Amino acid sequence: MGRDVSQGAFTREDRVRYRQKVRRCLDVFALMLDDFGFDADRPMTGLEIELNLVDSAAEPAMRNEEILANIADPLFQTELGQFNLELNALPRLIEGAGFADYEQDLRSSLSRADERAAKSDAKIVLVGILPTLTEGHLVADNLSTNERYRVLNDQIVGARGEDIELDIRGVERLQTHTDSIAPEAACTSLQFHLQVAPDSFADYWNASQAIAGVQVAIGANSPFLYGRQLWAETRIALFEQATDTRPDELKAQGVRPRVWFGERWITSIFDLFEENVRYFPPLLPICEDEDPVEVLHAGGVPQLGELRLHNGTVYRWNRPVYDIMDGRPHLRVENRVLPAGPTVVDMLANAAFYFGLARALAEADRPIWSQLTFSSAEENFHAAARRGMDAVLHWPRLGDVPVTQLVLDVLLPKAAAGLDGFGVAPAERDRLLGVIEQRCRTGRNGAVWQTEAVWAAERHRGMDRAAALHHMVQRYAELQRSNEPVHTWPVD
């Protein structure tokens, strides 16, 4: 939900009118899918990276508005917390040297932003959850000043009608309550966008769901929250709980959560938008002036503003996107499962693995979703978030298999073939997939490095947990700037 919102109090009439408008948009979308010309000639990709700001003591720096003004770059935007920023890379093709272009642009943008942040005694850290965050940091007063965040907070908390419970059981346990969605700001992610044609969208979404657990296991980078070691990718559990609009009674009735893996394989992108409208009441019932039926009949491209806004408040791990660029509509899969960091090269290795593997599975003669149950895909996802590199996942014809073995023996060759299909230069393909291979051979990703660095600080330096976390974040920030992949980082 990237748009600005200023309205905070919604009437019953607002909600009725919005529901009618959303359904009207859905009907128009169905007509467009039947015979409209969507842009899919040369599929573009995109990246979004959510960033953390820390001060010289590795504490979160609540200065995003000031730093954003100093950066003065439209590619950077605010995010939920005052210690967050978001960087949107320019969309591009990944054929040829596309990944190298991404790397150059991202490193340049982050370096320039870091220089501007330094003027405010801050620096940028790319990590799934900033390990030095405490409950005192994640409060409503530290939400970004953009009105849309306050409105969203009020609507989610109001829909729930009571405090939000956080209960995450991992290596250690965290059990607490919050009266706002501020803990969601701790979840800083890396999001991939892949443009697809309408008739192949279902294949790409299904493939993305099937491999979500594998992605999380090898890319995990969020083992700490509030000073406790929880899941390898604690961000998954935290995001699911921090935006849950359901009290216990509605959970018991089987009401769907707004942070949702889903419940079935699909046959069309329409299935996902229709589920949104059928299952989820509007959080932000704001109507546009556009009549999408009139625009369509006049030969124009409907914005479908209400449908898109509603879609932005249903937090699927793989989200369908309808958008318009240069007057032409297009569809995208937005892959949202991964954390930010540790380095630019690590994130691009994750991107190469995702784009290549999604294409290979989507275009396979025998679809993976015809062999893997949807419930197994969801169980893989949460098992991977808990255990990371140590996860054992279920895979067709292999049964239960260590994720590192699955990647090395089965999935890396498929990802390579998928990248070849995109026309990625062989040197770029091998360089980036080589990072994934070495992570699997060494058993080391960001979550492993973080936990080992904290253990070393506690055991060898005699630090308590808080001091060890601060020491680790300082070292993490230094190593991050080297752009050496995390599996090569020393633990000291």
XYZ file of C-alpha atoms in Angstrom:
492
model
C 0.000 0.000 0.000
C 2.258 2.744 -1.299
C -0.294 5.515 -1.809
C -0.855 8.448 0.539
C -4.008 8.515 2.649
C -5.291 11.374 4.725
C -8.752 10.192 5.704
C -8.927 8.519 9.094
C -12.596 8.249 10.039
C -14.683 6.112 7.685
C -18.475 5.999 7.728
C -20.789 3.065 7.082
C -21.669 4.669 3.767
C -17.955 4.793 2.860
C -17.643 1.062 3.397
C -20.786 0.179 1.436
C -19.768 2.410 -1.477
C -16.219 1.035 -1.451
C -17.397 -2.582 -1.435
C -19.618 -1.887 -4.431
C -16.777 -0.127 -6.234
C -14.294 -2.924 -5.539
C -16.716 -5.452 -6.985
C -17.240 -3.245 -10.029
C -13.460 -3.104 -10.487
C -13.277 -6.886 -10.163
C -15.866 -7.324 -12.915
C -13.911 -4.989 -15.194
C -10.679 -6.821 -14.404
C -12.304 -10.092 -15.476
C -13.294 -8.520 -18.796
C -9.774 -7.191 -19.298
C -8.232 -10.603 -18.695
C -10.412 -12.039 -21.461
C -9.469 -9.724 -24.313
C -7.270 -6.776 -23.251
C -3.719 -6.258 -24.489
C -1.433 -6.553 -21.456
C 2.229 -5.645 -21.779
C 4.189 -8.898 -21.674
C 6.451 -8.789 -24.722
C 9.720 -8.494 -22.797
C 9.195 -9.289 -19.098
C 10.712 -6.668 -16.827
C 11.944 -7.312 -13.296
C 12.114 -5.070 -10.242
C 13.624 -4.979 -6.752
C 12.545 -3.222 -3.547
C 14.816 -3.163 -0.501
C 13.718 -1.998 2.940
C 16.522 -0.456 4.974
C 17.356 0.136 8.635
C 18.956 3.297 9.992
C 21.290 3.029 12.982
C 23.363 5.543 14.905
C 27.021 5.262 15.907
C 26.081 3.043 18.871
C 24.153 0.593 16.612
C 20.848 1.829 18.051
C 17.936 2.459 15.650
C 18.069 6.053 14.396
C 14.568 7.585 14.248
C 15.495 10.071 11.524
C 14.125 8.824 8.228
C 12.333 12.075 7.328
C 15.470 14.153 7.833
C 17.677 11.640 6.011
C 15.203 11.249 3.156
C 15.277 15.022 2.645
C 19.083 14.931 2.529
C 19.122 12.027 0.066
C 16.696 13.874 -2.245
C 16.280 10.883 -4.549
C 12.805 9.700 -5.666
C 14.034 6.083 -5.613
C 14.069 6.311 -1.782
C 10.828 6.481 0.221
C 9.689 6.301 3.811
C 8.631 3.018 5.334
C 6.546 2.170 8.390
C 9.054 3.038 11.129
C 11.083 6.209 11.546
C 14.229 4.026 11.421
C 13.234 2.607 8.002
C 13.697 3.648 4.385
C 12.832 1.853 1.163
C 14.888 1.775 -2.018
C 13.095 0.988 -5.275
C 15.498 -0.031 -8.023
C 14.622 1.001 -11.556
C 12.893 -1.899 -13.358
C 14.944 -3.647 -16.021
C 15.508 -6.756 -18.079
C 17.905 -9.309 -16.629
C 19.133 -10.571 -19.979
C 22.806 -10.071 -20.714
C 24.435 -8.018 -17.961
C 21.162 -7.001 -16.296
C 22.229 -8.294 -12.872
C 25.554 -6.470 -13.101
C 23.627 -3.285 -13.900
C 21.410 -3.875 -10.873
C 24.486 -4.356 -8.698
C 26.184 -1.199 -9.900
C 23.052 0.909 -9.463
C 22.187 -0.499 -6.027
C 25.690 -0.069 -4.670
C 25.862 3.463 -6.024
C 22.453 4.418 -4.577
C 23.215 2.883 -1.177
C 26.654 4.494 -1.008
C 25.223 7.907 -1.809
C 22.425 7.427 0.723
C 24.946 6.336 3.369
C 26.947 9.510 2.805
C 23.836 11.634 3.297
C 22.756 9.601 6.340
C 26.159 10.212 7.926
C 25.283 13.925 8.121
C 22.542 12.883 10.557
C 24.853 10.567 12.551
C 23.324 7.497 10.966
C 24.222 4.683 8.612
C 22.295 2.104 6.626
C 22.106 -1.548 7.615
C 20.558 -4.204 5.361
C 19.130 -6.870 7.653
C 15.805 -8.673 8.068
C 15.278 -7.539 11.680
C 17.604 -5.029 13.299
C 18.963 -7.021 16.276
C 19.248 -4.008 18.595
C 15.543 -3.149 18.465
C 13.701 -3.257 21.784
C 10.039 -3.029 22.711
C 10.641 0.605 23.616
C 11.614 1.371 20.025
C 8.586 -0.281 18.415
C 5.787 1.981 19.624
C 3.201 4.071 17.804
C 5.128 7.315 18.412
C 7.953 5.951 16.250
C 5.791 5.290 13.200
C 6.735 7.443 10.215
C 4.928 10.760 10.068
C 3.184 10.024 6.755
C -0.522 9.970 7.571
C -1.132 6.694 5.749
C 0.748 4.763 8.437
C -1.316 6.217 11.270
C -4.550 5.495 9.397
C -3.469 1.920 8.648
C -2.492 1.423 12.299
C -5.844 2.725 13.510
C -7.768 0.510 11.120
C -5.870 -2.711 11.941
C -5.962 -2.168 15.703
C -9.605 -1.071 15.489
C -10.571 -4.154 13.472
C -8.960 -6.393 16.080
C -10.530 -4.528 18.982
C -7.783 -5.444 21.459
C -4.006 -5.513 21.878
C -2.011 -7.608 19.431
C -0.310 -10.639 20.960
C 3.199 -11.643 19.890
C 4.126 -15.212 20.821
C 7.119 -16.651 18.950
C 8.689 -19.897 20.125
C 12.108 -20.608 18.688
C 15.494 -21.296 20.243
C 14.192 -18.950 22.930
C 10.658 -17.632 23.400
C 9.172 -14.171 23.048
C 5.752 -13.496 24.540
C 4.426 -9.948 24.736
C 1.627 -7.607 23.624
C 1.502 -4.405 21.600
C -1.158 -1.753 21.157
C -0.021 -0.799 17.634
C 1.357 -2.298 14.431
C 4.751 -0.711 15.149
C 6.481 -4.133 15.566
C 5.787 -4.702 11.866
C 8.382 -1.983 11.195
C 11.038 -4.425 12.406
C 10.343 -6.587 9.321
C 12.608 -5.248 6.582
C 12.354 -7.236 3.403
C 13.705 -7.753 -0.088
C 10.971 -7.914 -2.705
C 11.263 -9.181 -6.263
C 8.888 -8.207 -9.067
C 8.491 -10.361 -12.164
C 6.278 -9.216 -15.029
C 4.258 -12.049 -16.586
C 1.583 -12.528 -19.230
C -2.003 -13.137 -18.068
C -2.096 -16.689 -19.421
C 1.107 -17.666 -17.579
C 0.516 -15.781 -14.325
C -0.926 -18.786 -12.490
C 2.073 -20.932 -13.423
C 4.524 -18.345 -12.092
C 2.543 -17.718 -8.899
C 2.186 -21.423 -8.201
C 5.890 -21.944 -8.828
C 6.718 -19.046 -6.485
C 4.571 -20.561 -3.751
C 6.196 -23.966 -4.204
C 9.725 -22.585 -3.726
C 8.978 -20.029 -1.001
C 10.272 -22.353 1.718
C 13.518 -22.985 -0.140
C 14.050 -19.245 -0.619
C 13.530 -18.527 3.073
C 15.783 -21.350 4.249
C 18.831 -20.307 2.252
C 18.206 -16.553 2.572
C 17.254 -16.346 6.281
C 18.693 -13.271 8.009
C 16.450 -12.457 11.010
C 17.329 -14.613 14.035
C 16.949 -11.996 16.812
C 14.077 -9.889 18.132
C 13.941 -8.002 21.431
C 17.228 -9.602 22.462
C 16.017 -13.170 22.004
C 17.114 -15.772 19.472
C 13.924 -17.037 17.873
C 13.507 -18.381 14.317
C 16.173 -18.279 11.596
C 13.746 -15.963 9.777
C 11.757 -14.492 12.670
C 10.407 -11.864 10.272
C 7.862 -14.401 8.982
C 6.259 -15.026 12.368
C 6.475 -11.384 13.427
C 4.800 -10.058 10.291
C 2.046 -12.665 10.512
C 1.267 -11.738 14.112
C 1.872 -7.961 14.144
C -0.797 -7.218 11.517
C -3.365 -9.841 12.552
C -6.812 -8.249 12.666
C -8.413 -11.364 14.212
C -9.102 -11.853 17.916
C -8.891 -15.434 19.159
C -12.560 -16.157 18.470
C -12.251 -15.322 14.761
C -9.075 -17.403 14.510
C -10.983 -20.341 15.989
C -13.700 -19.864 13.365
C -11.152 -20.187 10.576
C -11.254 -16.568 9.405
C -8.318 -15.958 7.067
C -5.382 -13.849 8.305
C -4.394 -10.736 6.361
C -0.802 -11.979 6.208
C -1.556 -15.056 4.208
C 0.275 -17.851 2.459
C -2.971 -18.814 0.722
C -4.834 -22.092 0.663
C -4.795 -23.490 -2.888
C -3.048 -23.557 -6.227
C -4.662 -21.186 -8.727
C -5.663 -21.299 -12.394
C -5.754 -17.521 -13.007
C -4.655 -14.262 -11.382
C -8.383 -13.557 -11.076
C -8.592 -16.244 -8.368
C -6.394 -14.155 -6.049
C -8.190 -10.844 -6.530
C -11.534 -12.592 -6.150
C -10.367 -14.162 -2.874
C -9.306 -10.723 -1.649
C -12.775 -9.338 -2.275
C -14.604 -12.388 -0.913
C -12.645 -12.945 2.296
C -11.258 -9.612 3.479
C -13.246 -6.572 4.649
C -11.747 -3.262 3.532
C -9.266 -1.548 5.843
C -9.115 1.681 3.834
C -12.461 2.244 2.075
C -11.349 5.180 -0.077
C -13.119 5.605 -3.420
C -11.717 7.170 -6.582
C -13.707 9.234 -9.065
C -13.024 6.832 -11.924
C -15.825 4.654 -13.280
C -13.838 1.689 -14.606
C -16.716 0.492 -16.818
C -16.920 3.824 -18.614
C -13.152 3.962 -19.060
C -13.068 0.446 -20.506
C -15.967 1.116 -22.891
C -14.247 4.313 -24.052
C -11.158 2.310 -25.006
C -9.053 3.514 -22.086
C -7.047 1.670 -19.447
C -8.902 1.553 -16.101
C -6.815 2.364 -13.026
C -8.907 0.009 -10.849
C -7.819 2.097 -7.866
C -10.077 0.477 -5.282
C -9.132 -3.050 -6.290
C -5.421 -2.182 -6.158
C -5.708 -0.425 -2.802
C -7.564 -3.390 -1.317
C -4.949 -5.769 -2.726
C -2.276 -3.699 -0.971
C -3.864 -4.433 2.424
C -3.868 -8.215 1.950
C -0.312 -9.267 2.701
C 0.284 -12.360 0.610
C 3.836 -13.698 0.590
C 3.501 -13.807 -3.194
C 1.234 -10.948 -4.145
C -0.513 -10.401 -7.496
C 0.009 -6.920 -8.925
C -1.967 -5.047 -11.592
C -0.198 -1.883 -12.687
C 0.030 0.546 -15.588
C 3.265 1.754 -17.186
C 3.420 4.150 -20.137
C -0.295 3.706 -20.719
C -0.179 -0.111 -20.923
C -1.431 -2.414 -18.161
C 0.707 -5.299 -16.970
C 0.696 -8.038 -14.346
C 3.452 -8.940 -11.899
C 4.227 -11.512 -9.258
C 5.596 -9.684 -6.207
C 7.741 -12.143 -4.260
C 7.885 -10.907 -0.633
C 9.314 -13.810 1.347
C 12.953 -12.740 1.797
C 14.698 -10.429 4.279
C 16.969 -7.582 3.273
C 20.741 -8.137 3.215
C 23.316 -9.094 4.124
C 25.061 -7.569 1.057
C 24.073 -6.384 -2.393
C 25.705 -9.434 -3.960
C 23.842 -11.740 -1.551
C 20.534 -10.113 -2.472
C 21.241 -10.381 -6.192
C 22.210 -14.029 -5.744
C 18.802 -14.524 -4.094
C 17.209 -12.689 -7.032
C 18.978 -14.826 -9.639
C 17.965 -18.000 -7.822
C 14.328 -16.889 -7.588
C 13.919 -15.572 -11.135
C 15.665 -18.569 -12.679
C 13.962 -21.234 -10.581
C 10.500 -19.666 -10.915
C 10.842 -19.647 -14.699
C 12.134 -23.206 -14.889
C 9.309 -24.579 -12.747
C 6.615 -22.432 -14.388
C 7.596 -23.691 -17.831
C 8.214 -27.333 -16.848
C 6.327 -30.039 -18.737
C 5.028 -31.480 -15.481
C 4.155 -28.674 -13.053
C 5.579 -28.920 -9.539
C 2.140 -27.998 -8.147
C 0.690 -31.155 -9.681
C 3.096 -33.169 -7.517
C 3.320 -31.128 -4.293
C 0.262 -30.487 -2.144
C -0.422 -26.887 -1.247
C -0.375 -27.766 2.460
C 3.126 -29.240 2.011
C 4.299 -26.005 0.386
C 2.973 -24.043 3.362
C 4.521 -26.450 5.872
C 7.850 -26.134 4.023
C 7.594 -22.340 4.276
C 7.209 -22.283 8.050
C 9.720 -25.095 8.629
C 12.254 -23.107 6.624
C 11.550 -19.939 8.588
C 12.138 -21.794 11.870
C 15.238 -23.767 10.940
C 16.879 -21.909 8.042
C 19.834 -23.811 6.614
C 19.032 -26.768 8.885
C 15.499 -27.149 7.533
C 14.248 -30.445 6.164
C 11.635 -29.894 3.463
C 9.248 -32.188 1.629
C 9.797 -32.461 -2.130
C 8.172 -34.684 -4.769
C 9.969 -37.988 -5.444
C 12.523 -37.178 -2.715
C 10.338 -37.168 0.368
C 11.817 -35.269 3.317
C 15.212 -33.894 2.306
C 17.692 -31.376 3.818
C 17.192 -28.076 2.021
C 20.897 -27.736 1.204
C 20.892 -31.130 -0.534
C 17.696 -30.238 -2.402
C 19.221 -27.012 -3.694
C 22.575 -28.506 -4.661
C 21.270 -31.653 -6.322
C 17.998 -30.524 -7.884
C 17.191 -26.831 -7.850
C 20.422 -25.046 -8.804
C 20.560 -26.725 -12.232
C 16.931 -25.740 -12.804
C 17.639 -22.140 -11.754
C 20.574 -22.041 -14.189
C 18.333 -23.270 -17.001
C 15.723 -20.660 -16.118
C 18.304 -17.865 -16.233
C 19.424 -19.151 -19.624
C 15.817 -18.784 -20.727
C 15.945 -15.113 -19.703
C 19.170 -14.688 -21.691
C 21.314 -13.934 -18.639
C 25.021 -13.857 -19.458
C 26.627 -17.173 -18.411
C 29.294 -15.410 -16.346
C 26.626 -13.543 -14.350
C 24.546 -16.702 -13.966
C 27.477 -18.692 -12.629
C 28.756 -15.906 -10.362
C 25.430 -15.371 -8.599
C 24.267 -18.974 -8.428
C 27.767 -19.782 -7.158
C 26.968 -17.691 -4.067
C 23.895 -19.843 -3.426
C 25.932 -23.004 -3.978
C 28.594 -21.948 -1.487
C 25.998 -21.007 1.105
C 24.650 -24.529 0.855
C 28.081 -26.187 0.928
C 29.231 -24.169 3.944
C 25.817 -24.126 5.674
C 26.192 -20.396 6.249
C 23.701 -17.615 5.558
C 23.005 -14.326 7.337
C 21.114 -15.941 10.206
C 23.949 -18.401 10.860
C 26.563 -15.642 10.825
C 24.536 -13.461 13.210
C 23.972 -16.221 15.758
C 27.599 -17.377 15.637
C 28.856 -13.804 16.030
C 26.647 -13.252 19.071
C 27.660 -16.573 20.634
C 31.336 -15.698 20.081
C 30.890 -12.299 21.711
C 29.118 -13.846 24.695
C 31.509 -16.748 25.197
C 34.870 -15.335 24.171
C 34.449 -11.660 25.030
C 32.312 -12.127 28.139
C 29.565 -9.824 26.876
C 25.950 -10.037 27.958
C 23.316 -10.477 25.250
C 22.623 -6.757 24.733
C 26.310 -5.880 24.401
C 26.887 -8.865 22.108
C 24.058 -7.775 19.810
C 25.410 -4.241 19.560
C 28.906 -5.556 18.886
C 27.559 -7.893 16.205
C 25.594 -5.128 14.438
C 28.692 -2.896 14.325
C 30.715 -5.721 12.787
C 27.862 -6.638 10.430
C 27.714 -3.058 9.133
C 31.458 -3.071 8.431
C 31.415 -6.388 6.587
C 28.308 -5.431 4.640
C 30.167 -2.586 2.972
C 32.772 -4.986 1.605
C 30.062 -6.576 -0.590
C 31.663 -9.955 0.047
C 28.972 -12.649 0.333
C 28.009 -13.556 3.882
C 29.229 -17.157 3.698
C 32.792 -15.747 3.538
C 32.461 -13.439 6.560
C 34.739 -14.187 9.519
C 33.233 -14.636 12.984
C 35.315 -12.743 15.543
